[in-house]
JSON list of C-alpha atoms in Angstrom, two decimals:
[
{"chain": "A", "resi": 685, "resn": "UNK", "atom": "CA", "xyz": [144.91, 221.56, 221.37]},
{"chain": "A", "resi": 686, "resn": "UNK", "atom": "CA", "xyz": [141.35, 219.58, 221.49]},
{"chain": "A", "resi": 687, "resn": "UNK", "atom": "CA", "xyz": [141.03, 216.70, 223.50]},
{"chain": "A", "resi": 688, "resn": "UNK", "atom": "CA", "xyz": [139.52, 213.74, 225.34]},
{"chain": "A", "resi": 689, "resn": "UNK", "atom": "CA", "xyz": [140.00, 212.17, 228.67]},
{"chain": "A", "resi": 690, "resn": "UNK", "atom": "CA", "xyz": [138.32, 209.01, 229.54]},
{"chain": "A", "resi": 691, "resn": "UNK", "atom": "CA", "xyz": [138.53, 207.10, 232.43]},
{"chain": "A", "resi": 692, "resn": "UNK", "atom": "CA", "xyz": [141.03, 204.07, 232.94]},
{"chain": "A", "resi": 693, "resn": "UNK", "atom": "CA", "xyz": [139.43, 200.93, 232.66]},
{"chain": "A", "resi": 694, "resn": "UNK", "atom": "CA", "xyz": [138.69, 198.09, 232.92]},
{"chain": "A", "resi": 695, "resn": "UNK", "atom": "CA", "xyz": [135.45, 198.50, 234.53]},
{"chain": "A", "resi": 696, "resn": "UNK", "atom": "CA", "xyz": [133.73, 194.83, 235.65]},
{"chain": "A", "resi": 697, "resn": "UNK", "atom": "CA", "xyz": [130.00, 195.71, 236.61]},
{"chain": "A", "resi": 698, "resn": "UNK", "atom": "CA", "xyz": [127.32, 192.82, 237.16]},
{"chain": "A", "resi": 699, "resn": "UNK", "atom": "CA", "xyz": [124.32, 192.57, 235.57]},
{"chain": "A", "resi": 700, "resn": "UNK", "atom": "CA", "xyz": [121.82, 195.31, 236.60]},
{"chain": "A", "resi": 701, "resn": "UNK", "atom": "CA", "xyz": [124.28, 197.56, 237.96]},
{"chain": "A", "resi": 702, "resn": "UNK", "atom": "CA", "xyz": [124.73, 201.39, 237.28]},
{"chain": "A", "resi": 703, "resn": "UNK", "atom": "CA", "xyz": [127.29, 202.73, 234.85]},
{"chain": "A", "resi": 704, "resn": "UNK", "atom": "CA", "xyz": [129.16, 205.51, 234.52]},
{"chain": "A", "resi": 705, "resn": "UNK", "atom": "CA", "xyz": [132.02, 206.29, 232.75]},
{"chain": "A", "resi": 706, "resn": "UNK", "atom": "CA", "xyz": [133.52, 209.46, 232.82]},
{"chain": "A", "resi": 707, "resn": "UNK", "atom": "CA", "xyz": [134.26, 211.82, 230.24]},
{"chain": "A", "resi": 708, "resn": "UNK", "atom": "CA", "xyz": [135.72, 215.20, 229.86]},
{"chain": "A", "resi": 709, "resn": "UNK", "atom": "CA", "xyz": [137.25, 217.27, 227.41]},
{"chain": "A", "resi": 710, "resn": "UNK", "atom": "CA", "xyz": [139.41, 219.89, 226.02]},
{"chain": "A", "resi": 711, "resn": "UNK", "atom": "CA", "xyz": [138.44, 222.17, 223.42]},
{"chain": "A", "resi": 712, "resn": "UNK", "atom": "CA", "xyz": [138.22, 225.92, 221.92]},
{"chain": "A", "resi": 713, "resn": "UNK", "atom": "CA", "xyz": [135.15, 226.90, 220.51]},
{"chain": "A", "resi": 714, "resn": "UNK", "atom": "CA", "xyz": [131.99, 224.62, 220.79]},
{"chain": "A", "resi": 715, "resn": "UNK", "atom": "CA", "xyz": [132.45, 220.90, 220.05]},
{"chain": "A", "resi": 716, "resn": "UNK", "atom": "CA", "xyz": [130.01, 218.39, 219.19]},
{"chain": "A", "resi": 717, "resn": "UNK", "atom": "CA", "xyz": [130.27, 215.04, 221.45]},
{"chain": "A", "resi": 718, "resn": "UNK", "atom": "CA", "xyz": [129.94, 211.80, 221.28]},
{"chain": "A", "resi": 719, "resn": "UNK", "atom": "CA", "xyz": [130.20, 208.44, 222.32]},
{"chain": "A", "resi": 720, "resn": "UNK", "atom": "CA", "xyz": [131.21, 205.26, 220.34]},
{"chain": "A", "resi": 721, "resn": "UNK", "atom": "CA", "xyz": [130.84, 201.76, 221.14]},
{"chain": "A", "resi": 722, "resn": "UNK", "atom": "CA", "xyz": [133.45, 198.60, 220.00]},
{"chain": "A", "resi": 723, "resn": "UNK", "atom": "CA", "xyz": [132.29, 194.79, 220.02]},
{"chain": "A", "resi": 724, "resn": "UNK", "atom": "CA", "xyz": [135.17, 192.79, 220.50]},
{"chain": "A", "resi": 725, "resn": "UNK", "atom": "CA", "xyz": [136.51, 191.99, 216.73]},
{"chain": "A", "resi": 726, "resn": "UNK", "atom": "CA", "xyz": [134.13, 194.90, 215.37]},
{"chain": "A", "resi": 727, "resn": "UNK", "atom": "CA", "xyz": [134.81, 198.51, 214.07]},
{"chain": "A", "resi": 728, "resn": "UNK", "atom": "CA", "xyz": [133.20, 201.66, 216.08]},
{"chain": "A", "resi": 729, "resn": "UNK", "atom": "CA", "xyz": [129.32, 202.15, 216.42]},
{"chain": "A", "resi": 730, "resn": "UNK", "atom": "CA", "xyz": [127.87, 205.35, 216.62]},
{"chain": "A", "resi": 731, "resn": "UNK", "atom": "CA", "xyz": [126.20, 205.15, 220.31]},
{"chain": "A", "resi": 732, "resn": "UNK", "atom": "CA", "xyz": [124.99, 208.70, 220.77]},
{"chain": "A", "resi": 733, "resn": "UNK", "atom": "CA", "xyz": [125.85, 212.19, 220.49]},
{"chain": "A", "resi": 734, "resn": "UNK", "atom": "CA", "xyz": [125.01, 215.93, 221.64]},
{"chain": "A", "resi": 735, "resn": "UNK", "atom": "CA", "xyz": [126.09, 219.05, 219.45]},
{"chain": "A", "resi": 736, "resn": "UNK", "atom": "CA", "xyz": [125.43, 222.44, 222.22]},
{"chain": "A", "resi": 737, "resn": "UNK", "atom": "CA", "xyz": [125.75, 222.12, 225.86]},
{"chain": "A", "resi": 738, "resn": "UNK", "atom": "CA", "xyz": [122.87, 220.92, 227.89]},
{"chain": "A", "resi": 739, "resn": "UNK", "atom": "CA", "xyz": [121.89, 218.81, 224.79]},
{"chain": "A", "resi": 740, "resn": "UNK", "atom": "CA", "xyz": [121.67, 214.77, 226.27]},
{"chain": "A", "resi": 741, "resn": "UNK", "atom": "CA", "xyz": [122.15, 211.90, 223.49]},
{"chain": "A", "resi": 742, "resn": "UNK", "atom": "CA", "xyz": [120.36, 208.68, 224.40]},
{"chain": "A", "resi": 743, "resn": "UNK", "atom": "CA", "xyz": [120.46, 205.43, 222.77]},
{"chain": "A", "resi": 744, "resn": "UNK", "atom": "CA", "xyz": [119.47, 201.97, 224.00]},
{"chain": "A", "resi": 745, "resn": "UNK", "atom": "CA", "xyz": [119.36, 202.81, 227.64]},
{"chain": "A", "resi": 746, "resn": "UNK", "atom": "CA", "xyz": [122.53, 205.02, 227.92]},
{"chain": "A", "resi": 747, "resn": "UNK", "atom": "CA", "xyz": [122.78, 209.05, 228.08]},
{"chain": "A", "resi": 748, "resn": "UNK", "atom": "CA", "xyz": [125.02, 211.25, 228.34]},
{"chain": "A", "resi": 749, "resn": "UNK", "atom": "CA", "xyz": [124.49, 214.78, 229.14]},
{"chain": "A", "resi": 750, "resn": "UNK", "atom": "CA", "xyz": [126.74, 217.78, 227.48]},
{"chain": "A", "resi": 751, "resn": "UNK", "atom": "CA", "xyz": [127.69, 219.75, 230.57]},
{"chain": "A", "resi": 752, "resn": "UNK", "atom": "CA", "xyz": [129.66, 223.06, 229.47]},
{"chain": "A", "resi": 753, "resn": "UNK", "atom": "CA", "xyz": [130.85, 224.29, 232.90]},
{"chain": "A", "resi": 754, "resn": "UNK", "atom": "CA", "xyz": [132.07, 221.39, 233.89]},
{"chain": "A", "resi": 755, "resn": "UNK", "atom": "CA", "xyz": [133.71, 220.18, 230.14]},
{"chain": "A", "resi": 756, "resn": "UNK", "atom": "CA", "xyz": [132.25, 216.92, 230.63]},
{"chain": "A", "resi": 757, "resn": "UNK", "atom": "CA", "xyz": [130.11, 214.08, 228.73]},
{"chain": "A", "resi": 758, "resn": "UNK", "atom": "CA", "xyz": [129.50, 211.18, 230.86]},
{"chain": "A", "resi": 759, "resn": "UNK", "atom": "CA", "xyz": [128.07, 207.84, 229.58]},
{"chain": "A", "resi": 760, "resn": "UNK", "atom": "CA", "xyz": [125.52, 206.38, 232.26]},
{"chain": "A", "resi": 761, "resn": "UNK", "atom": "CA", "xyz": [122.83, 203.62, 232.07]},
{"chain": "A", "resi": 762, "resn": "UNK", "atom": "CA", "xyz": [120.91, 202.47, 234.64]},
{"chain": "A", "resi": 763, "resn": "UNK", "atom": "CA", "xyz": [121.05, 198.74, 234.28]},
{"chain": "A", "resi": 764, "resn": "UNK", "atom": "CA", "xyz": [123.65, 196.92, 232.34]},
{"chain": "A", "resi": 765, "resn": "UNK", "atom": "CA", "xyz": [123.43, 193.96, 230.54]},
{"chain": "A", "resi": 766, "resn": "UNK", "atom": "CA", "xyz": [126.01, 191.40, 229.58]},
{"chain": "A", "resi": 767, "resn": "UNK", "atom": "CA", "xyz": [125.65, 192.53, 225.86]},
{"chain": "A", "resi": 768, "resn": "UNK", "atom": "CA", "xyz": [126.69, 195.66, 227.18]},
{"chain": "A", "resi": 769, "resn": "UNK", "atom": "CA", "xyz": [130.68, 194.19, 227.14]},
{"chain": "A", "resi": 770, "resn": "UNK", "atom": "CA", "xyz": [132.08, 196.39, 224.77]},
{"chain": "A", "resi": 771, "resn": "UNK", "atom": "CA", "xyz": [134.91, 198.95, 224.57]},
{"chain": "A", "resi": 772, "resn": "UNK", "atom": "CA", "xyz": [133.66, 202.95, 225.14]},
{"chain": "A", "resi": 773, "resn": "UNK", "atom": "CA", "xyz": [135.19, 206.05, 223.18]},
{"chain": "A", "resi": 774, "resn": "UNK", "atom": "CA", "xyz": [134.78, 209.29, 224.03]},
{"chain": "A", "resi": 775, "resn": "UNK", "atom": "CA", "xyz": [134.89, 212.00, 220.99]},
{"chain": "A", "resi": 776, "resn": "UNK", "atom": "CA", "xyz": [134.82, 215.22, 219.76]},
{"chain": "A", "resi": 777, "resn": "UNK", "atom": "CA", "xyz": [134.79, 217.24, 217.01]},
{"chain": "A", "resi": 778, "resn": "UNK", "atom": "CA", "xyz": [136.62, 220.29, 217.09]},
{"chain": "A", "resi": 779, "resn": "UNK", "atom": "CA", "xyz": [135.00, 223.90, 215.90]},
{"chain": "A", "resi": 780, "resn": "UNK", "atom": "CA", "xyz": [138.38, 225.26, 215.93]},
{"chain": "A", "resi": 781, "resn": "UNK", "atom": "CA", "xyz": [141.28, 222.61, 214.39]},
{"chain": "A", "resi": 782, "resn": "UNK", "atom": "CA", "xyz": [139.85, 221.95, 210.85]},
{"chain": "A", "resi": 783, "resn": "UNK", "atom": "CA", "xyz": [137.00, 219.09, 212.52]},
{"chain": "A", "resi": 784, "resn": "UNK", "atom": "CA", "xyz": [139.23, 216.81, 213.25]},
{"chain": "A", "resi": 785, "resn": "UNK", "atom": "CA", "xyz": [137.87, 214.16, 215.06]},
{"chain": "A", "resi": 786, "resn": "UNK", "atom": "CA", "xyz": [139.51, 213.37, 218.40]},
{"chain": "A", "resi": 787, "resn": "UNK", "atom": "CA", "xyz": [139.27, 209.94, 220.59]},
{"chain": "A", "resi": 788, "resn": "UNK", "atom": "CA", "xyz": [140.13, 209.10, 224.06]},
{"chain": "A", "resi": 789, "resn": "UNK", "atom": "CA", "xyz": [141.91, 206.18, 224.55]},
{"chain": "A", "resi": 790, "resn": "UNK", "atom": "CA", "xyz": [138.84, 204.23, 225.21]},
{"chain": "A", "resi": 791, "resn": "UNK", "atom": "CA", "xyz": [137.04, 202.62, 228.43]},
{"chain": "A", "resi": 792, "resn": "UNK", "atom": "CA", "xyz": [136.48, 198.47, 228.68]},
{"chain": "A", "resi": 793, "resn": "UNK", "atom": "CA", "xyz": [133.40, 197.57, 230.23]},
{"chain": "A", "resi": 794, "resn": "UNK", "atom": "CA", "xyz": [132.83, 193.44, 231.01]},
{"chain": "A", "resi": 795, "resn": "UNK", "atom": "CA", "xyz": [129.67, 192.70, 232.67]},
{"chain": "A", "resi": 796, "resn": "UNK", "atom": "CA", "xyz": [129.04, 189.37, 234.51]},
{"chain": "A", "resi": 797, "resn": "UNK", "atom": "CA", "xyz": [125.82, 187.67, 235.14]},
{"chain": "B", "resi": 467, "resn": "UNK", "atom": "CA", "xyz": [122.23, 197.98, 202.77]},
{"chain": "B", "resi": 468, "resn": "UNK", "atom": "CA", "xyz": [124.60, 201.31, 202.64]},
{"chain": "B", "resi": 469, "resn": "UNK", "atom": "CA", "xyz": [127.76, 200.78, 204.79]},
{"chain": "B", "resi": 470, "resn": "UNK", "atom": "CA", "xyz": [131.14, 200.27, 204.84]},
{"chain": "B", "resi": 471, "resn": "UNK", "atom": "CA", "xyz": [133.03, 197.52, 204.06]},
{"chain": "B", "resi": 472, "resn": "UNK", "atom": "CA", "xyz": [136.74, 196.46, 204.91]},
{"chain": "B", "resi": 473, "resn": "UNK", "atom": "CA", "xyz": [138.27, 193.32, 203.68]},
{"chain": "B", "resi": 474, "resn": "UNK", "atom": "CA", "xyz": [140.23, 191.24, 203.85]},
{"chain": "B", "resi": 475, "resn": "UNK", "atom": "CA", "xyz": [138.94, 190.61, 207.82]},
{"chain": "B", "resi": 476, "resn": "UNK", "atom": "CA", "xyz": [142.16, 189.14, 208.66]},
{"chain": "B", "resi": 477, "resn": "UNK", "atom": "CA", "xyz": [145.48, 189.57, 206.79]},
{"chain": "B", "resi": 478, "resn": "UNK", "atom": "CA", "xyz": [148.91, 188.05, 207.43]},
{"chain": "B", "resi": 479, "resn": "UNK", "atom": "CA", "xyz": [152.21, 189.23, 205.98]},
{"chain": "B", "resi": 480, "resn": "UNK", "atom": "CA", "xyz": [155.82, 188.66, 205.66]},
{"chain": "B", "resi": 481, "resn": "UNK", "atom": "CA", "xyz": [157.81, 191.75, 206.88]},
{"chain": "B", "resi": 482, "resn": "UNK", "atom": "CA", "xyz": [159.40, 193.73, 203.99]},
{"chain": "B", "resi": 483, "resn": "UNK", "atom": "CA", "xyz": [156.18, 193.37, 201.60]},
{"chain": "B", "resi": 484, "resn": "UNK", "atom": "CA", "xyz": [153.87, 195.98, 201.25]},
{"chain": "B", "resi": 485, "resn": "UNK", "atom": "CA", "xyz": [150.30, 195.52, 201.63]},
{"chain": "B", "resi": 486, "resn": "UNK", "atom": "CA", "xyz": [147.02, 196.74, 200.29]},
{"chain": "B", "resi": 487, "resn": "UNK", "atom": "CA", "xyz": [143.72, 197.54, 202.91]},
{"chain": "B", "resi": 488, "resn": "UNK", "atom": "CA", "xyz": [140.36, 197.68, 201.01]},
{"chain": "B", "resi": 489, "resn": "UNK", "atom": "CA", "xyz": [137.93, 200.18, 202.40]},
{"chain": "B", "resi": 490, "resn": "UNK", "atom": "CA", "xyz": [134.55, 200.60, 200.26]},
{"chain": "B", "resi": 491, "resn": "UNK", "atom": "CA", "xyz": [131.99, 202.91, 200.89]},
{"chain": "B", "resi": 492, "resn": "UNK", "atom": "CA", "xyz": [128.28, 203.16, 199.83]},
{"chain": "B", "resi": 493, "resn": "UNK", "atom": "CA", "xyz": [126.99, 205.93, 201.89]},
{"chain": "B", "resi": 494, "resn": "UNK", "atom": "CA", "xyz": [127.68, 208.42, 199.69]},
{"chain": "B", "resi": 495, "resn": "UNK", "atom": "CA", "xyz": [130.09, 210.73, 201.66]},
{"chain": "B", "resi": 496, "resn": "UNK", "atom": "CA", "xyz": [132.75, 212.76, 200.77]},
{"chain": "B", "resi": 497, "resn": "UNK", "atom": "CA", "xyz": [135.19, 212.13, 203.56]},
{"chain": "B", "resi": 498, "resn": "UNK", "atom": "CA", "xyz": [137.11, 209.08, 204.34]},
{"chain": "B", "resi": 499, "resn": "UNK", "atom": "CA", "xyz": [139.52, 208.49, 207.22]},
{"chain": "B", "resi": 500, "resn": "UNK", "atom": "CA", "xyz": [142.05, 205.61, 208.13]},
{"chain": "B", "resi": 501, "resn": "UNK", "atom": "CA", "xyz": [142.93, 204.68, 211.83]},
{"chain": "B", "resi": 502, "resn": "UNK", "atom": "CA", "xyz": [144.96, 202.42, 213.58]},
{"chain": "B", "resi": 503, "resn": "UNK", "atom": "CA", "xyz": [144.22, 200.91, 216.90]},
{"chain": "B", "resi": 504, "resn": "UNK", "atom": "CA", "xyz": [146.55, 199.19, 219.06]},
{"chain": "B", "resi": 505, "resn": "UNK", "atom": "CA", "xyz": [145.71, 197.66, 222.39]},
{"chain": "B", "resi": 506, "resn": "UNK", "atom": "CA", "xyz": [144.92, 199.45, 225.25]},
{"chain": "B", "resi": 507, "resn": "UNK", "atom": "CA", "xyz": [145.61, 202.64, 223.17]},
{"chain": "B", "resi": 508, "resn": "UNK", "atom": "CA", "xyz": [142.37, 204.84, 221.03]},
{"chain": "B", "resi": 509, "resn": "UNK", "atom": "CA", "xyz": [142.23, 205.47, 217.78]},
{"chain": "B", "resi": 510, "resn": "UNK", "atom": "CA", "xyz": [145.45, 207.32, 215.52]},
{"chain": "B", "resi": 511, "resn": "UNK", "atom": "CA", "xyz": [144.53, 209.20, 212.14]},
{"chain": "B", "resi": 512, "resn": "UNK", "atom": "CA", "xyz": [146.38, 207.89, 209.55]},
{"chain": "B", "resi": 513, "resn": "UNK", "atom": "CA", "xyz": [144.94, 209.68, 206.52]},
{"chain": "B", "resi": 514, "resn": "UNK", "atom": "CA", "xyz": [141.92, 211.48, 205.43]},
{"chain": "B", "resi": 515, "resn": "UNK", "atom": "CA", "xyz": [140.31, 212.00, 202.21]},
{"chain": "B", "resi": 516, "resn": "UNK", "atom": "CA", "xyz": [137.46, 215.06, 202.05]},
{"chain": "B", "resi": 517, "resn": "UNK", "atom": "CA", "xyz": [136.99, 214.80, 198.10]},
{"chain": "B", "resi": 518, "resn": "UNK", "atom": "CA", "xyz": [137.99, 212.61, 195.43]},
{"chain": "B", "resi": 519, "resn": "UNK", "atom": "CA", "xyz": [141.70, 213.04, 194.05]},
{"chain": "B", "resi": 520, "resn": "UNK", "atom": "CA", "xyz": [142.95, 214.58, 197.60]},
{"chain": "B", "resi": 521, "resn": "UNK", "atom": "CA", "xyz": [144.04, 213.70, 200.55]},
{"chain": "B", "resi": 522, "resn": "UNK", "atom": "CA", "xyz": [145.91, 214.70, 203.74]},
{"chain": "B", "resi": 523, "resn": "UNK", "atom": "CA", "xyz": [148.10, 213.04, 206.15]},
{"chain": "B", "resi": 524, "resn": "UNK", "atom": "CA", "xyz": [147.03, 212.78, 209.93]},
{"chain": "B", "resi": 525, "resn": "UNK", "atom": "CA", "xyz": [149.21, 211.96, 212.82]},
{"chain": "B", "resi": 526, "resn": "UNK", "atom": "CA", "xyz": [150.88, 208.83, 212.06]},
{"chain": "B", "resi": 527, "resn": "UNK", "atom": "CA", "xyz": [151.39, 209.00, 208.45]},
{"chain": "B", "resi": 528, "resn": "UNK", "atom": "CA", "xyz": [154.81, 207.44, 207.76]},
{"chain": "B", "resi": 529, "resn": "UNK", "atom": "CA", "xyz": [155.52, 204.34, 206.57]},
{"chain": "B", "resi": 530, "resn": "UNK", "atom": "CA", "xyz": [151.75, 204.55, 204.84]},
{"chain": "B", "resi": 531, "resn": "UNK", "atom": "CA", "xyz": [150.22, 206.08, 201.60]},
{"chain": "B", "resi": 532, "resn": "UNK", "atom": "CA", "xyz": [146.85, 206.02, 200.27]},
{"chain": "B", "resi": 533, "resn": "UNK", "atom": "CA", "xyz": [144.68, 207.02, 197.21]},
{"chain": "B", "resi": 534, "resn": "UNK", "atom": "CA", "xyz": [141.67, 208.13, 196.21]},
{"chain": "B", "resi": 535, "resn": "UNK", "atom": "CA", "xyz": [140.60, 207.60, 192.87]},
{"chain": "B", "resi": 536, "resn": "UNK", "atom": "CA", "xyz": [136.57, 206.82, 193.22]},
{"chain": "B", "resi": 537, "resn": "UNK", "atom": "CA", "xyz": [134.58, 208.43, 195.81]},
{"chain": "B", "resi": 538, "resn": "UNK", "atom": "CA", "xyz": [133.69, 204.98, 197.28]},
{"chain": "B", "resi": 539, "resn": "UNK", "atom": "CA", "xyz": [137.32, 203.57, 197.54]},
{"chain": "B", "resi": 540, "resn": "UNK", "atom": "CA", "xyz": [140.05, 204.46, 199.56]},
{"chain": "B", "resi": 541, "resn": "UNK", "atom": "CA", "xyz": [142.66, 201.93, 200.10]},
{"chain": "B", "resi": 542, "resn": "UNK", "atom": "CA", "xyz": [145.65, 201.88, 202.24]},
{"chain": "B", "resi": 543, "resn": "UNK", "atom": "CA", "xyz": [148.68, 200.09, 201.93]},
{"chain": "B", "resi": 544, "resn": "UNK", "atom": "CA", "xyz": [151.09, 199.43, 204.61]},
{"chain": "B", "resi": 545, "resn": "UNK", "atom": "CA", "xyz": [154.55, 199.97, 203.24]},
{"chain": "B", "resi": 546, "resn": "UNK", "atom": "CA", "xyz": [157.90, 197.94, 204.73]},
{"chain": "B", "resi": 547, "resn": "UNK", "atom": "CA", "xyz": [158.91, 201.53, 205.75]},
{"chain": "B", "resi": 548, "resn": "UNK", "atom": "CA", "xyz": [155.96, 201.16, 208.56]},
{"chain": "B", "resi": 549, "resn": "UNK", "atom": "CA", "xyz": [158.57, 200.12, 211.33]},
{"chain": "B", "resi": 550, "resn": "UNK", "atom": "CA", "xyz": [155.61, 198.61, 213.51]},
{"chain": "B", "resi": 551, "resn": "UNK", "atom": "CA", "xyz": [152.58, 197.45, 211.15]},
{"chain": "B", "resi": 552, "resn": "UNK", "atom": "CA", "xyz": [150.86, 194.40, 213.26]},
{"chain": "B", "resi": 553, "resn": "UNK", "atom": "CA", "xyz": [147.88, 196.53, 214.64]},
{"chain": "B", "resi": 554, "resn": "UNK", "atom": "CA", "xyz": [144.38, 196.78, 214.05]},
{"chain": "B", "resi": 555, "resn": "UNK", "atom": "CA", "xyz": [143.29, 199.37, 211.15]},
{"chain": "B", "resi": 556, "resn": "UNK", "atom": "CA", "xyz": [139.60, 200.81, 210.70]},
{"chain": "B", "resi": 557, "resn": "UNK", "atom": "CA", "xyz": [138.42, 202.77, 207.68]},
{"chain": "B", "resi": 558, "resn": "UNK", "atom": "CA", "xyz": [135.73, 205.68, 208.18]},
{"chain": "B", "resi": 559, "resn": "UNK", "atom": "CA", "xyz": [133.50, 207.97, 206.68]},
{"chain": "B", "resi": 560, "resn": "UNK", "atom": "CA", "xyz": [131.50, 210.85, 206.96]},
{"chain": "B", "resi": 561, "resn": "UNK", "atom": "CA", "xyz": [129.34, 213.34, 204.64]},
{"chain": "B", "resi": 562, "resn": "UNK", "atom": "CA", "xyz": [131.69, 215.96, 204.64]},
{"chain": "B", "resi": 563, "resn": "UNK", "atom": "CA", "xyz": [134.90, 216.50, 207.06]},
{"chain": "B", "resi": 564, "resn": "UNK", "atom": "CA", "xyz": [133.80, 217.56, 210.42]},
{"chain": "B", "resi": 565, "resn": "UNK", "atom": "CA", "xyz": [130.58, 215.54, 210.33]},
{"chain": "B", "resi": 566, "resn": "UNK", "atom": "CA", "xyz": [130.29, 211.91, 212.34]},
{"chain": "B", "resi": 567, "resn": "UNK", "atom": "CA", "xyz": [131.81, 209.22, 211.11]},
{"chain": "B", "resi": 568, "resn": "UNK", "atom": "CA", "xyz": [130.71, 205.92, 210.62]},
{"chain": "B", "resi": 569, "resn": "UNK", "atom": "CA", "xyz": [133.38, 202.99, 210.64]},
{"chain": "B", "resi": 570, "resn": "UNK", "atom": "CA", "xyz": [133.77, 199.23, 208.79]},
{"chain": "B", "resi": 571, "resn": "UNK", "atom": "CA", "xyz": [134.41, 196.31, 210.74]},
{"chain": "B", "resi": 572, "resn": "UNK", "atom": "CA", "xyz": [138.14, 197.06, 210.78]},
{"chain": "B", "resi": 573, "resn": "UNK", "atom": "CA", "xyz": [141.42, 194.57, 209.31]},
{"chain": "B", "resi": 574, "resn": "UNK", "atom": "CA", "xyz": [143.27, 192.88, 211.52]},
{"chain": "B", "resi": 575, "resn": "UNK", "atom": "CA", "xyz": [147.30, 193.09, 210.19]},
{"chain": "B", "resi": 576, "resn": "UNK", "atom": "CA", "xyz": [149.35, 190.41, 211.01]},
{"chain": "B", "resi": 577, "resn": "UNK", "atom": "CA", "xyz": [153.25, 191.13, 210.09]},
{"chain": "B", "resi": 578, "resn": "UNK", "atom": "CA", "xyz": [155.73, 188.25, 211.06]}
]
């Protein structure tokens, strides 16, 4: 069936740094991607999303580019912030299984000054 | 403002009662979801909702039931059946099923 993997966390970055967090995925048909940010005590944020391969979402300073051939969708930015501390999901929705919405089990990202 | 809301923030009950999750929605969409986080694990689909008077059970459905009366309401209640009910639960919705989903600021379920 569809899925997501993310990679394990936690991820400690200082302030500035380069991010990446890797992303890949399992799914028939075409998916739509995206990426979801969580604020410690908060629900999910919408942080960006791509619907065809080769399509990159961008929000506030992070991208992530749909890569078919390589069944990827990895979250970079080029200089994070301490706001950036959050908790990063992976998701898709499947073409194939009813669009259900699938999750990976999420990255943590703490960034220190 | 259109959003979602989810309330009580915090909620604290004895084990063997059953409990009630609000989840209101002013967006206007037709689907509604219910999750459950616990830490260091994603997100697990309780129950979804695409239309008013229907809905469908997701992965982890025992031990919970919903409704869906009003498009804009879909509460969930956490039944003593639910062997393992202290977690964190977020309410979603989307325009139709298959579309993305925006989520409320989540419940945190305390059951002692």
């Amino acid at each position: 069936g569809d899925s997501v993997t993310q990679m394990e966390g936690p991820v400690t970055l200082s302030e500035e740094a380069f991010l990446t967090i890797n992303c890949t995925y399992t799914a028939t048909g075409y998916p739509s991607l995206f990426w979801y940010v969580q604020y410690p005590g908060e629900g999910l944020q919408l942080l960006l999303k791509a619907t065809k391969a080769d399509d990159k979402g961008s929000n506030k300073g992070f991208e992530a580019t749909y890569r078919k051939e390589t069944t990827s969708f990895h979250l970079e930015k080029g200089s994070v912030q301490v706001s950036d501390s959050a908790v990063y999901f992976c998701a898709l929705i499947g073409t194939n299984t009813g669009n259900q919405f699938y999750f990976g089990t999420g990255t943590s990202l703490t960034v220190i000054p | 403002d259109g959003g979602i809301t989810q309330s009580p923030k915090y909620l604290f009950r004895k084990e063997g009662q059953n409990v009630t999750l609000s989840c209101e929605q002013n967006l206007n969409h037709d689907a509604m979801y219910w999750y459950r986080q616990d830490p260091g694990q994603g997100l697990r689909l309780i129950y979804y909702s695409q239309i008013v008077n229907d809905f469908q059970k997701g992965d982890i459905a025992e031990g919970y039931s919903v409704s869906r009366e009003k498009k804009e309401s879909f509460p969930l209640t956490v039944t003593s059946a639910q062997k393992n009910p202290t977690a964190f639960y977020l309410c979603a919705s989307s325009q139709r099923r298959g579309g993305e989903q925006y989520f409320g600021p989540g419940t945190r379920l305390t059951v002692t």
